[in-house]
Amino acid sequence: NAGVTQTPKFQVLKTGQSMTLQCAQDMNHNSMYWYRQDPGMGLRLIYYSASEGTTDKGEVPNGYNVSRLNKREFSLRLESAAPSQTSVYFCASRIQQNTIYFGEGSWLTVV
Amino acid sequence: GESVGLHLPTLSVQEGDNSIINCAYSNSASDYFIWYKQESGKGPQFIIDIRSNMDKRQGQRVTVLLNKTVKHLSLQIAATQPGDSAVYFCAENPRGGADGLTFGKGTHLIIQP
């Protein structure tokens, strides 16, 4: 059972480039999330999808878009990367009102 | 603003001692709380959770205490081991819905030999 899988693990982008972070879960969870984590800070919610076909903004959505492709997959897109988006990104999933399970993270550097 | 916070950014304990990590929350409507452990270079890992209708829950070497009167959550780790060295986050579910958890900034637990 892989749980939550996200790719790529590491990525370096130039300012203005675009990229998509991929996430898939095999736990049949309804809800999926994208968080970012910056040094000395906790996790901040970017976007979430409460169920297949729906997406909503979290605390820090600016500069990002998401797609809930199906129940398993939830992708995060940076259309025009900025240095402020240098961070570690975590995908997560849950069954409502229960524990959120996280992937292993994607380290993104924008130069 | 931050609705979940930690009292100490770093906690240093002797190996074999008990560790207590504290957390304050501000949203009295929160009904679900979780402690996560995050090791360097890894994603947060679930440790233990508690719902608001409980005040104590025990796991293997860990205990979570919830004091709703003062909006305080704590994680107790018994007989701390080197493998317990990590950053610990508390998280709350503010509205009991599917819109994610709110996290504190974390406490770095350092184990002294």
Coordinates of N, CA and C in Angstrom, one line a residue:
Chain A
N1 N 0.8 -1.2 0.0 CA 0.0 0.0 0.0 C 0.9 1.2 0.0
A2 N 0.9 2.0 -1.1 CA 1.8 3.1 -1.2 C 1.3 4.4 -0.5
G3 N 0.0 4.5 -0.2 CA -0.5 5.7 0.5 C -0.6 6.9 -0.4
V4 N 0.1 8.0 -0.1 CA 0.1 9.2 -0.9 C 1.5 9.3 -1.6
T5 N 1.4 9.3 -2.9 CA 2.6 9.4 -3.7 C 2.7 10.7 -4.5
Q6 N 3.8 11.4 -4.4 CA 3.9 12.7 -5.1 C 5.2 12.8 -5.9
T7 N 5.1 13.4 -7.1 CA 6.3 13.6 -7.9 C 6.3 15.0 -8.6
P8 N 7.5 15.5 -8.9 CA 8.8 14.9 -8.6 C 9.2 15.2 -7.1
K9 N 10.3 14.5 -6.7 CA 10.8 14.7 -5.4 C 11.6 16.0 -5.3
F10 N 12.3 16.4 -6.3 CA 13.1 17.6 -6.4 C 12.9 18.2 -7.7
Q11 N 12.9 19.6 -7.7 CA 12.8 20.3 -9.0 C 13.4 21.7 -8.8
V12 N 14.2 22.1 -9.8 CA 14.7 23.5 -9.9 C 14.1 24.2 -11.1
L13 N 13.5 25.3 -10.9 CA 12.8 26.1 -12.0 C 13.5 27.4 -12.1
K14 N 13.4 28.0 -13.3 CA 13.8 29.4 -13.4 C 12.5 30.2 -13.3
T15 N 12.7 31.4 -12.8 CA 11.6 32.4 -12.6 C 10.8 32.5 -14.0
G16 N 9.5 32.3 -13.9 CA 8.6 32.4 -15.0 C 8.3 31.1 -15.7
Q17 N 9.0 30.0 -15.3 CA 8.7 28.7 -15.9 C 7.5 28.1 -15.2
S18 N 6.9 27.2 -15.9 CA 5.7 26.5 -15.3 C 6.0 25.0 -15.0
M19 N 5.3 24.5 -14.1 CA 5.4 23.1 -13.8 C 4.2 22.6 -13.0
T20 N 4.0 21.3 -13.0 CA 2.9 20.6 -12.3 C 3.4 19.6 -11.4
L21 N 3.0 19.6 -10.2 CA 3.3 18.6 -9.2 C 2.1 17.6 -9.2
Q22 N 2.5 16.3 -9.3 CA 1.5 15.3 -9.4 C 1.3 14.6 -8.0
C23 N 0.1 14.2 -7.7 CA -0.2 13.5 -6.5 C -1.2 12.4 -6.7
A24 N -1.0 11.3 -6.2 CA -2.0 10.2 -6.2 C -2.1 9.5 -4.9
Q25 N -3.3 9.1 -4.6 CA -3.5 8.3 -3.3 C -4.3 7.0 -3.7
D26 N -3.9 5.9 -2.9 CA -4.6 4.7 -3.2 C -5.4 4.2 -2.0
M27 N -5.8 5.1 -1.2 CA -6.6 4.8 0.0 C -8.1 5.0 -0.1
N28 N -8.5 5.4 -1.4 CA -9.9 5.6 -1.6 C -10.5 6.8 -0.8
H29 N -9.6 7.8 -0.5 CA -10.0 8.9 0.3 C -10.8 9.9 -0.6
N30 N -11.8 10.6 0.0 CA -12.5 11.6 -0.7 C -11.8 12.9 -0.9
S31 N -11.1 13.3 0.2 CA -10.6 14.7 0.2 C -9.1 14.6 0.0
M32 N -8.6 15.6 -0.7 CA -7.1 15.7 -1.0 C -6.7 17.2 -0.8
Y33 N -5.4 17.4 -0.5 CA -4.9 18.7 -0.1 C -3.5 18.9 -0.7
W34 N -3.2 20.2 -0.9 CA -1.9 20.6 -1.1 C -1.5 21.6 -0.1
Y35 N -0.4 21.3 0.6 CA 0.2 22.2 1.6 C 1.6 22.7 1.2
R36 N 2.0 23.8 1.7 CA 3.4 24.2 1.5 C 4.0 24.4 2.9
Q37 N 5.3 24.1 3.0 CA 6.0 24.3 4.3 C 7.3 25.0 4.1
D38 N 7.4 26.1 4.8 CA 8.6 27.0 4.7 C 9.4 26.9 6.0
P39 N 10.7 27.2 5.9 CA 11.5 27.1 7.1 C 11.0 27.8 8.4
G40 N 10.9 27.1 9.5 CA 10.5 27.6 10.7 C 9.0 27.9 10.8
M41 N 8.2 27.4 9.8 CA 6.8 27.6 9.8 C 6.1 26.2 9.7
G42 N 4.9 26.2 10.1 CA 4.1 25.0 10.0 C 3.6 24.9 8.5
L43 N 2.7 24.0 8.3 CA 2.1 23.7 7.0 C 1.0 24.7 6.7
R44 N 1.0 25.2 5.6 CA -0.1 26.2 5.2 C -0.8 25.6 4.0
L45 N -2.1 25.6 4.0 CA -3.0 25.0 3.0 C -3.0 25.9 1.8
I46 N -2.8 25.3 0.6 CA -2.8 26.0 -0.7 C -4.2 25.9 -1.3
Y47 N -4.5 24.6 -1.6 CA -5.8 24.3 -2.2 C -6.2 22.9 -1.6
Y48 N -7.5 22.7 -1.6 CA -8.0 21.4 -1.3 C -9.2 21.0 -2.2
S49 N -9.5 19.7 -2.1 CA -10.6 19.1 -2.9 C -11.3 18.2 -2.0
A50 N -12.5 18.7 -1.6 CA -13.3 17.9 -0.6 C -13.8 16.6 -1.2
S51 N -14.0 16.6 -2.5 CA -14.5 15.4 -3.2 C -14.2 15.5 -4.7
E52 N -14.3 14.4 -5.4 CA -14.0 14.5 -6.8 C -14.9 15.5 -7.5
G53 N -14.3 16.4 -8.3 CA -15.1 17.4 -9.0 C -15.2 18.7 -8.3
T54 N -14.6 18.8 -7.1 CA -14.7 20.1 -6.4 C -13.3 20.5 -6.0
T55 N -13.0 21.8 -6.0 CA -11.7 22.3 -5.5 C -12.0 23.7 -4.8
D56 N -11.2 24.0 -3.8 CA -11.4 25.2 -3.1 C -10.1 25.8 -2.6
K57 N -10.0 27.1 -2.5 CA -8.8 27.8 -2.0 C -8.6 27.6 -0.6
G58 N -7.3 27.5 -0.2 CA -6.9 27.5 1.2 C -6.4 28.8 1.6
E59 N -5.4 28.8 2.5 CA -4.9 30.0 3.1 C -4.0 30.8 2.1
V60 N -3.2 30.1 1.2 CA -2.2 30.7 0.4 C -2.4 30.3 -1.1
P61 N -3.5 30.5 -1.8 CA -3.7 30.0 -3.1 C -3.0 30.8 -4.3
N62 N -2.6 32.0 -4.0 CA -2.2 32.9 -5.1 C -0.9 32.3 -5.8
G63 N -1.0 32.3 -7.1 CA 0.1 31.7 -7.9 C 0.0 30.3 -8.2
Y64 N -1.1 29.6 -7.8 CA -1.3 28.2 -8.0 C -2.6 27.9 -8.6
N65 N -2.7 26.8 -9.3 CA -3.9 26.2 -9.7 C -3.9 24.7 -9.4
V66 N -5.1 24.1 -9.3 CA -5.2 22.7 -9.0 C -6.2 22.0 -10.0
S67 N -6.0 20.7 -10.1 CA -7.0 19.9 -10.8 C -7.2 18.6 -10.1
R68 N -8.5 18.3 -9.8 CA -8.8 17.0 -9.3 C -9.2 16.1 -10.5
L69 N -8.2 15.4 -10.9 CA -8.3 14.6 -12.2 C -9.4 13.5 -12.0
N70 N -9.4 12.9 -10.9 CA -10.3 11.8 -10.6 C -10.2 11.6 -9.1
K71 N -10.8 10.5 -8.5 CA -10.7 10.4 -7.1 C -9.3 10.2 -6.6
R72 N -8.5 9.6 -7.3 CA -7.1 9.3 -6.9 C -6.1 10.4 -7.0
E73 N -6.3 11.3 -8.0 CA -5.2 12.2 -8.4 C -5.6 13.7 -8.2
F74 N -4.7 14.4 -7.7 CA -4.9 15.8 -7.4 C -3.6 16.6 -7.8
S75 N -3.5 17.4 -8.8 CA -2.3 18.0 -9.2 C -2.3 19.5 -8.9
L76 N -1.1 20.0 -8.7 CA -0.8 21.4 -8.3 C 0.0 22.0 -9.4
R77 N -0.4 23.1 -10.0 CA 0.3 23.7 -11.1 C 0.8 25.2 -10.7
L78 N 2.0 25.4 -11.1 CA 2.6 26.8 -11.0 C 2.7 27.3 -12.4
E79 N 1.9 28.3 -12.8 CA 1.9 28.8 -14.1 C 3.1 29.6 -14.5
S80 N 3.6 30.4 -13.5 CA 4.7 31.3 -13.7 C 5.4 31.4 -12.4
A81 N 6.4 30.5 -12.2 CA 7.1 30.3 -10.9 C 7.8 31.6 -10.5
A82 N 7.7 31.9 -9.2 CA 8.4 33.0 -8.6 C 9.3 32.5 -7.5
P83 N 10.4 33.2 -7.2 CA 11.3 32.8 -6.0 C 10.5 32.6 -4.7
S84 N 9.4 33.3 -4.5 CA 8.6 33.2 -3.3 C 7.9 31.8 -3.2
Q85 N 7.9 31.1 -4.3 CA 7.3 29.8 -4.3 C 8.3 28.7 -4.0
T86 N 9.5 29.1 -3.8 CA 10.5 28.1 -3.3 C 10.0 27.6 -1.9
S87 N 9.9 26.3 -1.9 CA 9.2 25.7 -0.7 C 9.3 24.2 -0.8
V88 N 8.8 23.5 0.3 CA 8.5 22.1 0.2 C 7.0 21.9 0.1
Y89 N 6.6 21.1 -0.8 CA 5.1 21.0 -1.1 C 4.7 19.5 -0.7
F90 N 3.6 19.5 0.1 CA 3.1 18.2 0.5 C 1.7 18.0 0.0
C91 N 1.5 16.9 -0.6 CA 0.1 16.4 -0.9 C -0.4 15.6 0.3
A92 N -1.7 15.6 0.5 CA -2.3 14.8 1.5 C -3.7 14.4 1.2
S93 N -4.2 13.4 1.9 CA -5.6 13.0 1.7 C -6.2 12.5 3.0
R94 N -7.5 12.4 3.0 CA -8.2 12.0 4.2 C -9.6 11.5 3.9
I95 N -10.1 10.7 4.8 CA -11.6 10.5 4.8 C -12.1 11.6 5.8
Q96 N -13.2 12.2 5.5 CA -13.7 13.4 6.2 C -13.6 13.2 7.7
Q97 N -13.1 14.2 8.4 CA -13.1 14.3 9.8 C -12.2 13.2 10.5
N98 N -11.3 12.8 9.7 CA -10.3 11.8 10.2 C -8.9 12.3 9.9
T99 N -7.9 11.5 10.2 CA -6.5 11.8 10.0 C -6.2 12.2 8.6
I100 N -5.4 13.2 8.4 CA -4.8 13.5 7.1 C -3.5 12.7 6.9
Y101 N -3.3 12.1 5.8 CA -2.1 11.3 5.5 C -1.3 12.1 4.5
F102 N 0.0 12.2 4.7 CA 0.8 13.0 3.8 C 1.7 12.2 3.0
G103 N 2.1 12.8 1.8 CA 3.1 12.2 1.0 C 4.5 12.6 1.5
E104 N 5.5 12.2 0.8 CA 6.9 12.5 1.3 C 7.5 13.8 0.9
G105 N 6.7 14.6 0.2 CA 7.2 16.0 -0.1 C 7.8 16.2 -1.5
S106 N 7.7 17.4 -2.0 CA 8.4 17.8 -3.2 C 9.2 19.1 -2.9
W107 N 10.5 19.0 -3.1 CA 11.3 20.2 -2.8 C 11.5 21.0 -4.1
L108 N 11.0 22.2 -4.1 CA 11.0 23.1 -5.3 C 11.8 24.3 -5.0
T109 N 12.8 24.6 -5.9 CA 13.6 25.8 -5.8 C 13.3 26.6 -7.1
V110 N 13.0 27.9 -6.9 CA 12.8 28.8 -8.1 C 14.0 29.8 -8.0
V111 N 14.7 29.8 -9.1 CA 15.9 30.7 -9.2 C 15.7 31.9 -10.1
Chain B
G1 N -5.3 34.9 11.6 CA -4.0 34.6 12.4 C -3.9 33.2 12.7
E2 N -2.8 32.8 13.4 CA -2.5 31.4 13.7 C -3.5 31.0 14.8
S3 N -4.2 29.9 14.6 CA -5.1 29.5 15.6 C -4.6 28.3 16.4
V4 N -3.5 27.8 16.0 CA -2.8 26.7 16.7 C -1.4 27.0 16.9
G5 N -0.9 27.0 18.1 CA 0.5 27.4 18.3 C 1.2 26.5 19.3
L6 N 2.5 26.6 19.3 CA 3.4 25.9 20.2 C 4.0 26.8 21.2
H7 N 4.2 26.3 22.4 CA 4.8 27.2 23.4 C 6.3 27.3 23.3
L8 N 7.0 26.3 22.8 CA 8.4 26.3 22.7 C 8.9 25.8 21.3
P9 N 9.8 26.5 20.6 CA 10.3 26.1 19.4 C 11.2 24.9 19.5
T10 N 12.0 24.8 20.6 CA 12.9 23.7 20.8 C 12.7 23.1 22.2
L11 N 12.8 21.8 22.3 CA 12.7 21.1 23.6 C 13.8 20.1 23.6
S12 N 14.7 20.2 24.6 CA 15.8 19.3 24.8 C 15.6 18.4 26.0
V13 N 15.6 17.1 25.8 CA 15.4 16.2 26.9 C 16.5 15.1 26.9
Q14 N 16.7 14.5 28.1 CA 17.7 13.4 28.2 C 17.0 12.1 27.7
E15 N 17.8 11.3 27.1 CA 17.3 10.0 26.7 C 16.8 9.2 27.9
G16 N 15.6 8.6 27.8 CA 15.1 7.9 28.9 C 14.1 8.7 29.7
D17 N 14.2 10.0 29.6 CA 13.2 10.9 30.3 C 11.9 10.9 29.5
N18 N 10.9 11.5 30.2 CA 9.6 11.7 29.5 C 9.6 13.1 28.9
S19 N 9.0 13.2 27.7 CA 8.9 14.5 27.1 C 7.5 15.0 27.1
I20 N 7.3 16.3 27.2 CA 6.0 16.9 27.2 C 6.1 18.1 26.2
I21 N 5.3 18.0 25.1 CA 5.2 19.1 24.1 C 3.8 19.7 24.2
N22 N 3.8 21.0 24.3 CA 2.5 21.7 24.5 C 2.0 22.4 23.3
C23 N 0.7 22.7 23.3 CA 0.1 23.3 22.1 C -1.1 24.1 22.6
A24 N -1.3 25.3 22.1 CA -2.5 26.0 22.5 C -3.3 26.2 21.2
Y25 N -4.6 26.2 21.3 CA -5.4 26.5 20.2 C -6.5 27.5 20.6
S26 N -7.0 28.2 19.6 CA -7.9 29.4 19.9 C -9.3 29.1 19.5
N27 N -9.6 28.1 18.6 CA -10.9 28.0 18.1 C -11.7 27.0 18.9
S28 N -12.6 27.4 19.7 CA -13.4 26.5 20.6 C -14.3 25.6 19.8
A29 N -14.5 25.9 18.5 CA -15.4 25.0 17.7 C -14.6 23.8 17.2
S30 N -13.3 23.8 17.3 CA -12.5 22.7 16.8 C -12.9 21.4 17.6
D31 N -13.1 20.3 16.8 CA -13.6 19.1 17.4 C -12.6 17.9 17.2
Y32 N -11.5 18.2 16.6 CA -10.6 17.0 16.3 C -9.2 17.6 16.3
F33 N -8.3 16.9 16.9 CA -6.9 17.3 17.1 C -5.9 16.2 16.8
I34 N -4.8 16.5 16.2 CA -3.8 15.5 15.8 C -2.4 15.9 16.1
W35 N -1.6 15.0 16.5 CA -0.2 15.2 16.6 C 0.5 14.5 15.5
Y36 N 1.5 15.3 14.9 CA 2.3 14.7 13.8 C 3.8 14.8 14.2
K37 N 4.5 13.8 13.7 CA 6.0 13.8 13.9 C 6.6 14.0 12.5
Q38 N 7.5 14.9 12.3 CA 8.2 15.1 11.1 C 9.7 15.0 11.2
E39 N 10.3 13.9 10.6 CA 11.7 13.8 10.6 C 12.3 14.5 9.4
S40 N 13.5 14.8 9.5 CA 14.2 15.6 8.5 C 14.1 15.0 7.1
G41 N 13.6 15.8 6.1 CA 13.5 15.3 4.7 C 12.3 14.4 4.5
K42 N 11.4 14.3 5.4 CA 10.2 13.4 5.3 C 8.9 14.2 5.5
G43 N 7.8 13.5 5.1 CA 6.5 14.1 5.3 C 6.1 13.9 6.8
P44 N 5.1 14.7 7.2 CA 4.5 14.5 8.6 C 3.9 13.1 8.7
Q45 N 4.2 12.6 9.9 CA 3.7 11.2 10.1 C 2.7 11.3 11.3
F46 N 1.6 10.7 11.2 CA 0.5 10.6 12.2 C 1.1 9.9 13.5
I47 N 0.9 10.6 14.6 CA 1.2 9.9 15.9 C 0.0 9.5 16.6
I48 N -0.9 10.4 16.9 CA -2.0 10.1 17.7 C -3.0 11.3 17.5
D49 N -4.3 10.9 17.7 CA -5.4 12.0 17.6 C -6.3 11.9 18.8
I50 N -7.1 12.9 18.9 CA -8.1 12.9 19.9 C -9.3 13.8 19.5
R51 N -10.5 13.4 19.9 CA -11.7 14.2 19.5 C -12.1 15.0 20.8
S52 N -12.9 16.0 20.5 CA -13.2 16.9 21.6 C -14.1 16.3 22.7
N53 N -14.7 15.1 22.5 CA -15.5 14.5 23.5 C -14.6 13.7 24.5
M54 N -13.3 13.7 24.3 CA -12.4 13.0 25.1 C -11.4 14.0 25.8
D55 N -10.8 13.7 26.9 CA -9.7 14.5 27.5 C -8.4 13.8 27.5
K56 N -8.3 12.5 27.2 CA -7.1 11.8 27.2 C -7.2 10.6 26.3
R57 N -6.0 10.4 25.6 CA -6.0 9.2 24.8 C -4.5 8.7 24.8
Q58 N -4.4 7.4 24.9 CA -3.1 6.8 25.0 C -2.8 5.9 23.8
G59 N -1.5 6.0 23.4 CA -1.0 5.1 22.4 C 0.2 4.3 22.9
Q60 N 1.0 3.9 22.0 CA 2.2 3.2 22.4 C 3.3 4.2 22.8
R61 N 3.6 4.4 24.0 CA 4.6 5.3 24.6 C 4.1 6.8 24.4
V62 N 3.0 7.1 23.9 CA 2.5 8.4 23.7 C 1.1 8.6 24.3
T63 N 0.9 9.8 24.9 CA -0.4 10.2 25.5 C -0.7 11.6 25.0
V64 N -1.9 11.8 24.6 CA -2.4 13.1 24.3 C -3.4 13.5 25.3
L65 N -3.3 14.8 25.8 CA -4.2 15.3 26.8 C -4.9 16.6 26.1
L66 N -6.1 16.7 26.3 CA -6.9 17.8 25.8 C -7.6 18.5 26.9
N67 N -7.3 19.8 27.1 CA -8.0 20.6 28.1 C -8.8 21.6 27.4
K68 N -10.1 21.4 27.2 CA -10.9 22.3 26.4 C -11.2 23.6 27.2
T69 N -11.1 23.6 28.5 CA -11.4 24.8 29.3 C -10.4 25.9 28.9
V70 N -9.1 25.5 28.8 CA -8.1 26.5 28.5 C -7.5 26.3 27.1
K71 N -8.2 25.5 26.3 CA -7.8 25.3 24.9 C -6.3 24.9 24.8
H72 N -6.0 23.8 25.4 CA -4.6 23.4 25.5 C -4.6 21.9 25.2
L73 N -3.5 21.6 24.4 CA -3.3 20.2 23.9 C -1.8 19.9 24.3
S74 N -1.6 18.6 24.8 CA -0.2 18.3 25.0 C 0.0 16.8 24.5
L75 N 1.3 16.6 24.2 CA 1.8 15.3 23.8 C 2.8 14.8 24.8
Q76 N 2.6 13.7 25.4 CA 3.6 13.1 26.3 C 4.2 11.9 25.7
I77 N 5.5 11.9 25.6 CA 6.3 10.7 25.1 C 7.0 10.1 26.3
A78 N 6.8 8.9 26.6 CA 7.4 8.2 27.7 C 8.7 7.6 27.2
A79 N 9.7 7.6 28.2 CA 11.0 7.0 27.9 C 11.6 7.4 26.6
T80 N 11.8 8.7 26.4 CA 12.2 9.2 25.1 C 13.5 8.5 24.6
Q81 N 13.4 8.2 23.3 CA 14.5 7.5 22.6 C 15.1 8.4 21.5
P82 N 16.3 8.1 21.1 CA 17.0 8.8 20.0 C 16.1 9.0 18.8
G83 N 15.3 7.9 18.5 CA 14.5 7.9 17.3 C 13.3 8.9 17.4
D84 N 13.1 9.4 18.6 CA 12.0 10.4 18.8 C 12.4 11.8 18.4
S85 N 13.7 12.0 18.1 CA 14.2 13.3 17.7 C 13.5 13.7 16.3
A86 N 12.8 14.8 16.4 CA 12.0 15.2 15.2 C 11.3 16.5 15.5
V87 N 10.6 17.1 14.6 CA 9.7 18.2 14.8 C 8.3 17.7 15.0
Y88 N 7.7 18.2 16.0 CA 6.3 17.7 16.4 C 5.3 18.9 16.1
F89 N 4.3 18.6 15.4 CA 3.2 19.5 15.1 C 1.9 19.1 15.7
C90 N 1.2 20.1 16.3 CA -0.2 19.8 16.6 C -1.0 20.4 15.5
A91 N -2.2 19.9 15.3 CA -3.1 20.4 14.3 C -4.5 20.2 14.8
E92 N -5.4 21.2 14.3 CA -6.8 21.1 14.7 C -7.6 21.2 13.5
N93 N -8.8 20.7 13.6 CA -9.8 20.7 12.5 C -10.8 21.8 12.9
P94 N -10.7 23.0 12.4 CA -11.5 24.2 12.9 C -13.0 24.0 12.8
R95 N -13.4 23.4 11.7 CA -14.9 23.4 11.5 C -15.4 22.0 11.4
G96 N -14.6 21.0 11.6 CA -15.1 19.7 11.6 C -15.5 19.2 10.2
G97 N -15.0 20.0 9.2 CA -15.3 19.6 7.8 C -14.1 19.1 7.1
A98 N -14.2 19.1 5.7 CA -13.2 18.5 4.9 C -12.1 19.6 4.4
D99 N -12.2 20.8 5.0 CA -11.3 21.8 4.5 C -9.9 21.8 5.2
G100 N -9.4 20.7 5.5 CA -8.1 20.6 6.0 C -7.9 20.9 7.5
L101 N -6.6 20.8 7.9 CA -6.3 21.1 9.3 C -5.5 22.4 9.3
T102 N -5.5 23.0 10.5 CA -4.6 24.1 10.8 C -3.5 23.7 11.7
F103 N -2.3 24.0 11.3 CA -1.1 23.5 12.0 C -0.4 24.6 12.8
G104 N 0.2 24.2 13.9 CA 1.1 25.0 14.6 C 2.5 25.0 13.9
K105 N 3.4 25.8 14.4 CA 4.7 26.0 13.8 C 5.6 24.8 14.1
G106 N 5.4 24.1 15.1 CA 6.2 22.9 15.4 C 7.2 23.1 16.6
T107 N 7.5 22.0 17.3 CA 8.5 22.0 18.3 C 9.5 21.0 17.9
H108 N 10.8 21.4 17.9 CA 11.9 20.5 17.6 C 12.3 19.8 18.9
L109 N 12.1 18.5 18.9 CA 12.5 17.7 20.1 C 13.9 17.2 19.9
I110 N 14.9 17.6 20.8 CA 16.2 17.1 20.7 C 16.5 16.2 21.9
I111 N 17.1 15.1 21.6 CA 17.4 14.0 22.6 C 18.9 14.1 23.0
Q112 N 19.1 14.3 24.2 CA 20.5 14.4 24.7 C 20.9 13.0 25.2
P113 N 22.1 12.5 24.8 CA 22.5 11.1 25.3 C 22.7 11.1 26.8

